[in-house]
Every structure is written in C-alpha cells, then in structure tokens.
Amino acid sequence: MVSLPSMISTKDFVSSKFSPIEGKTTWASPSNIALVKYWGKYGDQFPQNPSLSFTLSKCITTTTVAFKPKGKSNDTFSFSFLFEGKNEAAFHPKIETFLKRIVPYCPYLTEHHLAISSSNSFPHSSGIASSASSMSALALAIASMEREVSPTISSDYFNQKASFLARLGSGSAARSISGPMMSWGETPSVAHSSQAYGTQLFGKIHSVFETFQDTILIIDKGQKKVSSTLGHQLMENHPYAVTRFAQAHEHLAKLVTILSTGEMDDFIALVELEALTLHALMMASNPYFVLMQPNTLAVLNKVWAFRQDTGLPLSFTLDAGANVHLLYPEEDKTAILAFIQTELSVYCQDGQYIEDQVGAGAKML
Ligand code: DP6
C-alpha cells in the first residue's frame, strides 16, 4: 500500500466556510479511457496503483449547479436533481453519498441548497460508464462555488481540488479534468503525481497521440455485471494482487516513454496487455467473472487479423465490461472507420458505435 506523499496533505483541500451565496455554474466534463488501468483501491478512494488515461472529447456530461443560501443552518444537505430534464430520485443516494464524502473539504455545502441538473451526450443505455464524466462535472461545479468567493485561486489549485473531489465520487473521475492525458496515483514517472488527485501529463507527447481516435463499439448495452465497487474489492484478497500492482507501475513508466516517442508497436502491445490483464484479473477473482461476450472476442480476433493484413496500427482496450474501445491514429481514420462499418458493426448491439477522440478536458460553459 502506498501512503500519501509527504508534500501534499488532504488538509490542503479543506476550504473555509463562507457566508452563503447565490449563483449558478455549468461544466461539461468528458469521460476518459484508461490505458493503464486502476483496479484496486484502499482507504478513502486511494488507488493501489497509478493509472493513465486518454481524456475523451465527445462522451460528455454537462452539469449545472444553481446554488443559493439554504436558510436553516444544520448539517443536512439540501439538493434537487434532474437528469435529462426529469426528476431522478434513483440518483439521490449516490449524490448524497458523494456530498457526505466531500463535505469535510467543502463545509459550505450544508449552508446551500443545490439545484443540480445533468445530461449526457451519449445514450444513457449505451453501457458507457458515466461515473467519470458525471462525478467530475459535479466536482468542478462545486469547486467553482468556492472560486466565486476566492477568485484568485490558481488554476492549478482549482484543477487539483476538482480532481481531488471527483476522486471521492469515483476514482477514474479524477482523470477527467484536463487532457489530452491524465495520470492518477503516485509514480516517479509523472512529475507532481499524487494518490489524491489526477495530474495532467506534461512534457513531450508525440503528436500522433494528441488526435488519437477512440471508437467505442457497443457490444452490450446492459453491460456492467460487476459494479466497480465490487470489482475493486475483488483485488483485496486477489492471489495476483501484489504482482499486478507492481506490473501497473512498470507499465505506466513504459507508457510515458512510448507516449513521447510515438513507438506504435510498443503502444499496441502494452495497451492490449493491460486490457486483457484487467479481464484476466476478474476471471481469476473469487468470485470470478467473465465480462467479455462472444462478440467481444470476435472483435478482438478481427482486430488482430486486420492489423496483420493491413499493417495499420489499430488496437483495442476494454473497460470492466463487454464493450471495446478501438484506438488508432487520426491519419488512418478513413480506412479504419470503413473496416468498423463493414466488418465490426455487426458485432455491436443494434449496430451502435460511438466515434470519439482524445480531448482537451472539462470546460466551463
Ligand atoms: C476498469 O472509477 O469506476 O474503468 O472508484 O469505485 O468509482 P470507483 O471505480 P471506477 O473504476 C474504473 C475501473 C476501470 C479502469 C480505469 O478507469 O482506470
């Protein structure tokens, strides 16, 4: 287990209480796709290993928080939540849990009523995990409340705090604040990396990755048989946990080099190994899970054959479900999209896939 680095302390993110204010803030925050996977956590949502992701640009949650003084002073939260214009009570417990987790750092929350409304750019039933985009959008909106009273805080601090809060909602959400790539978790390979918040990847990034494409094949809209909470728990007594966490550190160090050199064969080998390792860990958990569907496997075989036949650098990664993220350089987009349309869309539920690409991170609207 890695402890918090000595230089940063979670205390640095405790805001002071301020007199309640009225206002409104809207953020559009993207999803992200991990190349080195976060799988295993401890304590207050700290990752067992560092992870690194591409920030996406089209899979976005847009969240508005209208805030006003609550009136009564007590320790309870007052909020309403509309999802795509409809009152969605089913989301209330998740939001309440999030507010409880972050209130030690945002004590002003109990002084305000929050009218939260949210919508996704991608279909709700597509099986795309929305916790990264939704939790980061909400965290950014809440961090903006305190920026209203402290407008001089630096953008670095603002982003760190937003990522810190987002992490407490969903670990991967910590990596949705900036782009084109973010890491999360302490590693000597990324300057200023932290267990507590995500870090934008600076330094030399090969231009091929700045416009990298991610076409998401929707293999199973009802995916997610294993909740991420259970999934992370499965790593607690996993026979391969120690080796896996060490491997993730090595992979992240290698990936940082690959991202700067643009060495495509190394990129493909590492990213596919990470994806299959995630699924192998689930298959070797107790209880065990197979999250791939027959069509997932059919797509992987097609991708390998296509690469062999054409020499084009098409690769895949997977999240904790059946859907497949196809990764490739923008310059090969025409040929690869034609291949997806003619040969792979038949494996997608209702022929559905989403064309996304690497993006610049969240935006205030
Ligand atoms: C497989 O961030 O969804 O997508 O922290 O419990 O909300 P919680 O988990 P979550 O886990 C993401 C797991 C993953 C890999 C990754 O995104 O790094």
Short mmCIF file of C-alpha atoms and ligand atoms in Angstrom, two decimals:
data_model
loop_
_atom_site.label_atom_id
_atom_site.label_comp_id
_atom_site.label_asym_id
_atom_site.label_seq_id
_atom_site.Cartn_x
_atom_site.Cartn_y
_atom_site.Cartn_z
CA MET A 1 0.00 0.00 0.00
CA VAL A 2 1.29 3.46 -0.91
CA SER A 3 0.73 6.27 1.55
CA LEU A 4 0.06 9.89 0.73
CA PRO A 5 3.21 11.70 -0.33
CA SER A 6 4.54 13.90 2.44
CA MET A 7 4.41 17.15 0.48
CA ILE A 8 0.66 17.15 -0.08
CA SER A 9 -1.89 16.67 2.55
CA THR A 10 -5.61 16.23 2.19
CA LYS A 11 -5.81 19.15 4.65
CA ASP A 12 -4.66 21.40 1.80
CA PHE A 13 -8.04 20.88 0.21
CA VAL A 14 -10.16 21.96 3.17
CA SER A 15 -11.93 25.17 2.24
CA SER A 16 -13.06 27.63 4.87
CA LYS A 17 -16.75 28.17 5.47
CA PHE A 18 -18.10 31.28 3.80
CA SER A 19 -21.35 33.20 4.02
CA PRO A 20 -23.83 31.55 1.70
CA ILE A 21 -24.02 32.98 -1.81
CA GLU A 22 -26.31 32.68 -4.77
CA GLY A 23 -25.19 31.75 -8.28
CA LYS A 24 -25.04 29.16 -11.00
CA THR A 25 -22.27 27.28 -12.73
CA THR A 26 -22.25 24.83 -15.64
CA TRP A 27 -19.50 22.39 -16.61
CA ALA A 28 -19.11 19.97 -19.48
CA SER A 29 -16.80 17.17 -18.44
CA PRO A 30 -15.64 14.22 -20.55
CA SER A 31 -15.29 10.55 -19.90
CA ASN A 32 -11.83 9.01 -20.15
CA ILE A 33 -10.44 5.65 -21.18
CA ALA A 34 -7.65 4.13 -19.12
CA LEU A 35 -4.64 2.70 -20.92
CA VAL A 36 -3.00 1.57 -17.67
CA LYS A 37 -5.92 0.50 -15.50
CA TYR A 38 -6.93 1.47 -11.98
CA TRP A 39 -8.19 -1.77 -10.44
CA GLY A 40 -7.90 -1.98 -6.67
CA LYS A 41 -8.28 0.75 -4.07
CA TYR A 42 -7.91 1.33 -0.33
CA GLY A 43 -8.95 3.80 2.34
CA ASP A 44 -10.63 6.96 1.16
CA GLN A 45 -10.57 6.07 -2.54
CA PHE A 46 -6.81 5.84 -2.95
CA PRO A 47 -5.61 3.72 -5.87
CA GLN A 48 -3.45 0.64 -5.32
CA ASN A 49 -1.51 1.53 -8.46
CA PRO A 50 -1.07 4.53 -10.72
CA SER A 51 -3.21 4.68 -13.86
CA LEU A 52 -3.09 6.73 -17.05
CA SER A 53 -5.88 7.59 -19.47
CA PHE A 54 -6.79 9.39 -22.65
CA THR A 55 -9.31 12.12 -21.97
CA LEU A 56 -12.20 11.82 -24.44
CA SER A 57 -13.96 14.66 -26.18
CA LYS A 58 -17.45 13.62 -27.23
CA CYS A 59 -18.66 11.42 -24.36
CA ILE A 60 -19.55 14.27 -22.03
CA THR A 61 -21.73 15.00 -19.02
CA THR A 62 -22.99 18.58 -18.73
CA THR A 63 -23.95 19.59 -15.21
CA THR A 64 -25.41 22.82 -13.91
CA VAL A 65 -25.47 23.60 -10.21
CA ALA A 66 -27.63 26.55 -9.17
CA PHE A 67 -26.84 27.36 -5.54
CA LYS A 68 -28.49 29.62 -3.01
CA PRO A 69 -28.47 30.07 0.77
CA LYS A 70 -30.33 27.20 2.43
CA GLY A 71 -31.85 29.33 5.17
CA LYS A 72 -31.75 26.87 8.05
CA SER A 73 -28.33 26.13 9.46
CA ASN A 74 -27.94 22.43 10.14
CA ASP A 75 -25.76 19.57 8.97
CA THR A 76 -28.09 18.11 6.37
CA PHE A 77 -27.83 18.52 2.60
CA SER A 78 -30.49 20.21 0.57
CA PHE A 79 -30.49 19.43 -3.14
CA SER A 80 -32.66 18.52 -6.10
CA PHE A 81 -31.52 16.52 -9.11
CA LEU A 82 -32.80 16.47 -12.67
CA PHE A 83 -31.32 14.03 -15.17
CA GLU A 84 -32.11 14.91 -18.76
CA GLY A 85 -34.88 17.17 -17.52
CA LYS A 86 -36.56 14.56 -15.33
CA ASN A 87 -36.62 14.22 -11.60
CA GLU A 88 -34.49 11.14 -10.93
CA ALA A 89 -34.83 10.01 -7.33
CA ALA A 90 -32.77 6.89 -8.12
CA PHE A 91 -29.64 9.05 -8.31
CA HIS A 92 -30.23 10.78 -4.95
CA PRO A 93 -28.41 8.24 -2.72
CA LYS A 94 -25.31 8.41 -4.93
CA ILE A 95 -25.26 12.20 -4.81
CA GLU A 96 -25.90 12.23 -1.05
CA THR A 97 -23.00 9.79 -0.51
CA PHE A 98 -20.76 11.99 -2.64
CA LEU A 99 -21.75 15.14 -0.72
CA LYS A 100 -21.09 13.36 2.60
CA ARG A 101 -17.64 12.32 1.41
CA ILE A 102 -16.65 15.78 0.25
CA VAL A 103 -18.25 17.95 2.94
CA PRO A 104 -15.14 17.83 5.19
CA TYR A 105 -13.38 19.64 2.31
CA CYS A 106 -16.35 21.82 1.28
CA PRO A 107 -18.04 22.80 4.56
CA TYR A 108 -20.10 25.43 2.72
CA LEU A 109 -22.21 22.65 1.17
CA THR A 110 -24.50 22.36 4.19
CA GLU A 111 -25.20 26.11 4.01
CA HIS A 112 -26.57 25.98 0.47
CA HIS A 113 -29.42 24.49 -1.47
CA LEU A 114 -28.11 22.96 -4.71
CA ALA A 115 -30.35 22.55 -7.75
CA ILE A 116 -28.37 20.06 -9.85
CA SER A 117 -29.27 19.20 -13.42
CA SER A 118 -27.31 16.90 -15.64
CA SER A 119 -27.36 15.38 -19.09
CA ASN A 120 -25.10 13.06 -21.08
CA SER A 121 -24.04 13.44 -24.70
CA PHE A 122 -24.05 9.67 -25.09
CA PRO A 123 -27.13 7.45 -24.79
CA HIS A 124 -27.85 6.52 -21.19
CA SER A 125 -28.45 2.90 -22.19
CA SER A 126 -25.25 2.52 -24.21
CA GLY A 127 -23.42 0.78 -21.39
CA ILE A 128 -20.84 3.58 -21.36
CA ALA A 129 -19.72 4.15 -17.79
CA SER A 130 -20.74 7.68 -16.93
CA SER A 131 -19.32 7.93 -13.43
CA ALA A 132 -16.09 9.60 -14.62
CA SER A 133 -17.84 12.32 -16.61
CA SER A 134 -20.72 12.81 -14.17
CA MET A 135 -18.67 12.92 -10.98
CA SER A 136 -16.03 15.20 -12.50
CA ALA A 137 -18.69 17.60 -13.84
CA LEU A 138 -20.35 17.80 -10.41
CA ALA A 139 -17.00 18.18 -8.63
CA LEU A 140 -15.99 21.02 -10.98
CA ALA A 141 -19.30 22.78 -10.42
CA ILE A 142 -18.87 22.52 -6.63
CA ALA A 143 -15.24 23.67 -6.80
CA SER A 144 -16.49 26.66 -8.82
CA MET A 145 -18.72 27.69 -5.91
CA GLU A 146 -15.69 28.31 -3.74
CA ARG A 147 -13.88 30.03 -6.60
CA GLU A 148 -16.74 32.57 -6.60
CA VAL A 149 -15.62 33.73 -3.16
CA SER A 150 -11.88 33.18 -3.77
CA PRO A 151 -11.46 34.23 -7.41
CA THR A 152 -7.69 34.49 -7.11
CA ILE A 153 -7.03 30.78 -6.52
CA SER A 154 -4.64 29.45 -9.17
CA SER A 155 -5.95 27.29 -11.97
CA ASP A 156 -3.55 24.54 -10.83
CA TYR A 157 -5.07 24.53 -7.37
CA PHE A 158 -8.59 24.69 -8.80
CA ASN A 159 -7.94 21.69 -11.06
CA GLN A 160 -6.29 19.74 -8.25
CA LYS A 161 -9.16 20.39 -5.89
CA ALA A 162 -11.76 19.50 -8.54
CA SER A 163 -9.88 16.28 -9.31
CA PHE A 164 -9.49 15.56 -5.58
CA LEU A 165 -13.27 15.94 -5.08
CA ALA A 166 -14.07 13.98 -8.25
CA ARG A 167 -11.88 11.13 -6.97
CA LEU A 168 -14.04 10.87 -3.88
CA GLY A 169 -17.07 10.36 -6.17
CA SER A 170 -15.41 7.86 -8.49
CA GLY A 171 -11.71 7.13 -8.75
CA SER A 172 -11.50 7.34 -12.53
CA ALA A 173 -13.28 10.73 -12.43
CA ALA A 174 -10.06 12.21 -11.02
CA ARG A 175 -8.62 11.79 -14.54
CA SER A 176 -11.35 13.69 -16.44
CA ILE A 177 -10.39 17.27 -15.59
CA SER A 178 -7.70 18.01 -18.19
CA GLY A 179 -6.42 16.50 -21.41
CA PRO A 180 -5.16 15.01 -23.60
CA MET A 181 -3.90 12.55 -20.98
CA MET A 182 -4.01 12.34 -17.23
CA SER A 183 -2.47 10.04 -14.69
CA TRP A 184 -3.63 9.40 -11.15
CA GLY A 185 -1.62 7.77 -8.39
CA GLU A 186 1.87 8.42 -7.18
CA THR A 187 4.57 7.38 -9.63
CA PRO A 188 8.14 8.58 -10.23
CA SER A 189 7.29 8.64 -13.95
CA VAL A 190 4.93 11.62 -13.69
CA ALA A 191 6.03 14.88 -12.10
CA HIS A 192 3.67 16.09 -9.34
CA SER A 193 1.69 12.85 -9.40
CA SER A 194 -0.43 12.16 -6.35
CA GLN A 195 -2.57 9.50 -4.74
CA ALA A 196 -5.17 12.16 -4.00
CA TYR A 197 -5.79 13.76 -7.41
CA GLY A 198 -5.06 13.39 -11.10
CA THR A 199 -2.19 15.08 -12.91
CA GLN A 200 -2.19 16.31 -16.47
CA LEU A 201 0.57 14.63 -18.43
CA PHE A 202 3.07 17.30 -19.41
CA GLY A 203 6.32 17.05 -21.22
CA LYS A 204 6.88 15.56 -24.59
CA ILE A 205 3.84 13.90 -26.08
CA HIS A 206 4.16 12.63 -29.63
CA SER A 207 1.75 14.47 -31.93
CA VAL A 208 0.13 11.20 -33.07
CA PHE A 209 -1.45 10.82 -29.62
CA GLU A 210 -2.85 14.35 -29.48
CA THR A 211 -5.50 13.44 -32.05
CA PHE A 212 -5.79 9.72 -31.30
CA GLN A 213 -9.17 8.18 -32.11
CA ASP A 214 -11.33 6.04 -29.83
CA THR A 215 -14.28 4.35 -31.49
CA ILE A 216 -16.37 2.65 -28.84
CA LEU A 217 -18.15 -0.49 -30.01
CA ILE A 218 -21.33 -1.01 -28.00
CA ILE A 219 -21.30 -4.79 -27.74
CA ASP A 220 -23.74 -4.97 -24.86
CA LYS A 221 -25.87 -2.04 -23.76
CA GLY A 222 -26.70 -3.68 -20.48
CA GLN A 223 -23.04 -4.26 -19.63
CA LYS A 224 -21.55 -3.92 -16.13
CA LYS A 225 -22.35 -7.16 -14.42
CA VAL A 226 -19.73 -6.29 -11.84
CA SER A 227 -20.05 -2.92 -10.13
CA SER A 228 -16.77 -1.06 -9.86
CA THR A 229 -17.12 -1.17 -6.07
CA LEU A 230 -17.22 -4.97 -6.12
CA GLY A 231 -14.53 -5.12 -8.78
CA HIS A 232 -12.07 -3.10 -6.73
CA GLN A 233 -12.92 -5.18 -3.65
CA LEU A 234 -12.04 -8.36 -5.55
CA MET A 235 -8.45 -7.14 -5.62
CA GLU A 236 -8.26 -7.09 -1.82
CA ASN A 237 -7.57 -10.79 -1.43
CA HIS A 238 -6.58 -11.47 -5.00
CA PRO A 239 -3.78 -14.04 -5.35
CA TYR A 240 -2.10 -11.93 -8.05
CA ALA A 241 -2.63 -8.50 -6.46
CA VAL A 242 0.96 -7.77 -5.47
CA THR A 243 2.35 -8.76 -8.87
CA ARG A 244 -0.39 -6.81 -10.64
CA PHE A 245 0.23 -3.58 -8.73
CA ALA A 246 3.96 -3.85 -9.46
CA GLN A 247 3.24 -4.54 -13.13
CA ALA A 248 1.00 -1.46 -13.38
CA HIS A 249 3.87 0.70 -12.08
CA GLU A 250 6.17 -0.77 -14.75
CA HIS A 251 3.57 -0.37 -17.47
CA LEU A 252 2.97 3.24 -16.57
CA ALA A 253 6.69 4.04 -16.71
CA LYS A 254 6.96 2.35 -20.13
CA LEU A 255 3.83 4.07 -21.41
CA VAL A 256 5.12 7.52 -20.51
CA THR A 257 8.16 6.82 -22.72
CA ILE A 258 6.02 5.39 -25.53
CA LEU A 259 3.75 8.43 -25.45
CA SER A 260 6.76 10.65 -26.04
CA THR A 261 8.41 8.55 -28.78
CA GLY A 262 5.22 7.55 -30.61
CA GLU A 263 6.50 3.97 -30.92
CA MET A 264 3.28 2.38 -32.15
CA ASP A 265 4.12 -1.34 -31.85
CA ASP A 266 5.11 -0.83 -28.21
CA PHE A 267 1.94 1.20 -27.60
CA ILE A 268 -0.27 -1.55 -29.03
CA ALA A 269 1.47 -4.35 -27.12
CA LEU A 270 1.25 -2.54 -23.81
CA VAL A 271 -2.33 -1.28 -24.11
CA GLU A 272 -3.76 -4.62 -25.21
CA LEU A 273 -1.85 -6.42 -22.46
CA GLU A 274 -3.33 -4.01 -19.89
CA ALA A 275 -6.87 -4.59 -21.20
CA LEU A 276 -6.55 -8.36 -21.16
CA THR A 277 -4.86 -8.29 -17.75
CA LEU A 278 -7.86 -6.43 -16.32
CA HIS A 279 -10.17 -9.15 -17.61
CA ALA A 280 -7.79 -11.92 -16.54
CA LEU A 281 -7.78 -10.48 -13.01
CA MET A 282 -11.57 -10.64 -12.97
CA MET A 283 -11.58 -14.20 -14.27
CA ALA A 284 -9.12 -15.18 -11.52
CA SER A 285 -11.03 -13.43 -8.72
CA ASN A 286 -13.05 -15.20 -6.09
CA PRO A 287 -15.91 -14.98 -7.00
CA TYR A 288 -14.87 -14.96 -10.68
CA PHE A 289 -16.46 -13.09 -13.57
CA VAL A 290 -16.23 -13.24 -17.34
CA LEU A 291 -17.22 -9.84 -18.66
CA MET A 292 -16.42 -10.41 -22.32
CA GLN A 293 -19.24 -11.56 -24.56
CA PRO A 294 -18.72 -13.82 -27.58
CA ASN A 295 -18.92 -10.69 -29.76
CA THR A 296 -16.15 -9.04 -27.73
CA LEU A 297 -13.85 -11.92 -28.54
CA ALA A 298 -14.95 -11.97 -32.19
CA VAL A 299 -13.98 -8.28 -32.45
CA LEU A 300 -10.56 -8.85 -30.87
CA ASN A 301 -9.81 -11.61 -33.37
CA LYS A 302 -10.93 -9.38 -36.24
CA VAL A 303 -8.71 -6.54 -34.99
CA TRP A 304 -5.66 -8.83 -34.84
CA ALA A 305 -6.35 -10.18 -38.34
CA PHE A 306 -6.88 -6.65 -39.72
CA ARG A 307 -3.60 -5.50 -38.24
CA GLN A 308 -1.81 -8.50 -39.69
CA ASP A 309 -3.34 -7.98 -43.15
CA THR A 310 -3.07 -4.21 -43.47
CA GLY A 311 -0.21 -3.25 -41.15
CA LEU A 312 -2.42 -0.42 -39.84
CA PRO A 313 -1.93 0.35 -36.13
CA LEU A 314 -5.42 -0.49 -34.88
CA SER A 315 -5.52 -1.63 -31.26
CA PHE A 316 -8.11 -2.07 -28.54
CA THR A 317 -8.65 -1.55 -24.88
CA LEU A 318 -11.51 -2.71 -22.66
CA ASP A 319 -13.16 -1.37 -19.57
CA ALA A 320 -14.82 -3.58 -16.98
CA GLY A 321 -17.45 -4.83 -19.41
CA ALA A 322 -18.07 -6.23 -22.87
CA ASN A 323 -17.66 -3.04 -24.94
CA VAL A 324 -14.49 -2.50 -26.97
CA HIS A 325 -12.59 0.77 -27.36
CA LEU A 326 -10.76 0.82 -30.69
CA LEU A 327 -7.70 3.06 -30.65
CA TYR A 328 -5.92 4.36 -33.75
CA PRO A 329 -4.17 7.40 -35.24
CA GLU A 330 -6.29 10.05 -36.94
CA GLU A 331 -4.40 9.60 -40.23
CA ASP A 332 -5.82 6.07 -40.55
CA LYS A 333 -9.36 7.13 -39.74
CA THR A 334 -10.89 6.65 -43.19
CA ALA A 335 -9.60 3.11 -43.69
CA ILE A 336 -10.34 2.03 -40.12
CA LEU A 337 -13.84 3.51 -39.98
CA ALA A 338 -14.66 1.71 -43.23
CA PHE A 339 -13.44 -1.55 -41.62
CA ILE A 340 -15.52 -0.88 -38.50
CA GLN A 341 -18.62 -0.16 -40.54
CA THR A 342 -18.34 -3.15 -42.84
CA GLU A 343 -16.82 -5.79 -40.56
CA LEU A 344 -17.27 -4.87 -36.92
CA SER A 345 -20.62 -3.08 -36.60
CA VAL A 346 -22.38 -6.45 -36.97
CA TYR A 347 -20.99 -7.39 -33.55
CA CYS A 348 -22.44 -4.25 -31.94
CA GLN A 349 -25.85 -4.23 -30.30
CA ASP A 350 -28.18 -2.51 -32.77
CA GLY A 351 -25.07 -1.80 -34.86
CA GLN A 352 -24.20 1.01 -32.43
CA TYR A 353 -20.76 2.54 -32.01
CA ILE A 354 -19.56 5.96 -30.89
CA GLU A 355 -16.79 7.84 -32.68
CA ASP A 356 -14.77 9.71 -30.10
CA GLN A 357 -11.22 11.02 -29.87
CA VAL A 358 -8.71 12.40 -27.42
CA GLY A 359 -9.81 15.75 -25.99
CA ALA A 360 -8.66 18.74 -24.00
CA GLY A 361 -10.61 18.16 -20.77
CA ALA A 362 -13.53 19.75 -18.98
CA LYS A 363 -14.89 23.17 -19.92
CA MET A 364 -16.88 25.72 -18.01
CA LEU A 365 -19.83 26.82 -20.14
C1 DP6 B 1 -11.85 -0.61 -15.19
O1 DP6 B 1 -13.53 4.68 -11.25
O2 DP6 B 1 -15.49 3.25 -11.86
O3 DP6 B 1 -12.58 1.60 -15.67
O4 DP6 B 1 -13.59 4.44 -7.83
O5 DP6 B 1 -15.25 2.61 -7.46
O6 DP6 B 1 -15.91 4.63 -8.81
P1 DP6 B 1 -14.78 3.69 -8.37
O7 DP6 B 1 -14.32 2.90 -9.67
P2 DP6 B 1 -14.18 3.38 -11.17
O8 DP6 B 1 -13.20 2.23 -11.71
C2 DP6 B 1 -12.72 2.28 -13.01
C3 DP6 B 1 -12.13 0.99 -13.37
C4 DP6 B 1 -11.72 0.86 -14.83
C5 DP6 B 1 -10.27 1.25 -15.05
C6 DP6 B 1 -9.94 2.72 -15.06
O9 DP6 B 1 -10.77 3.54 -15.47
O10 DP6 B 1 -8.79 3.03 -14.71
#
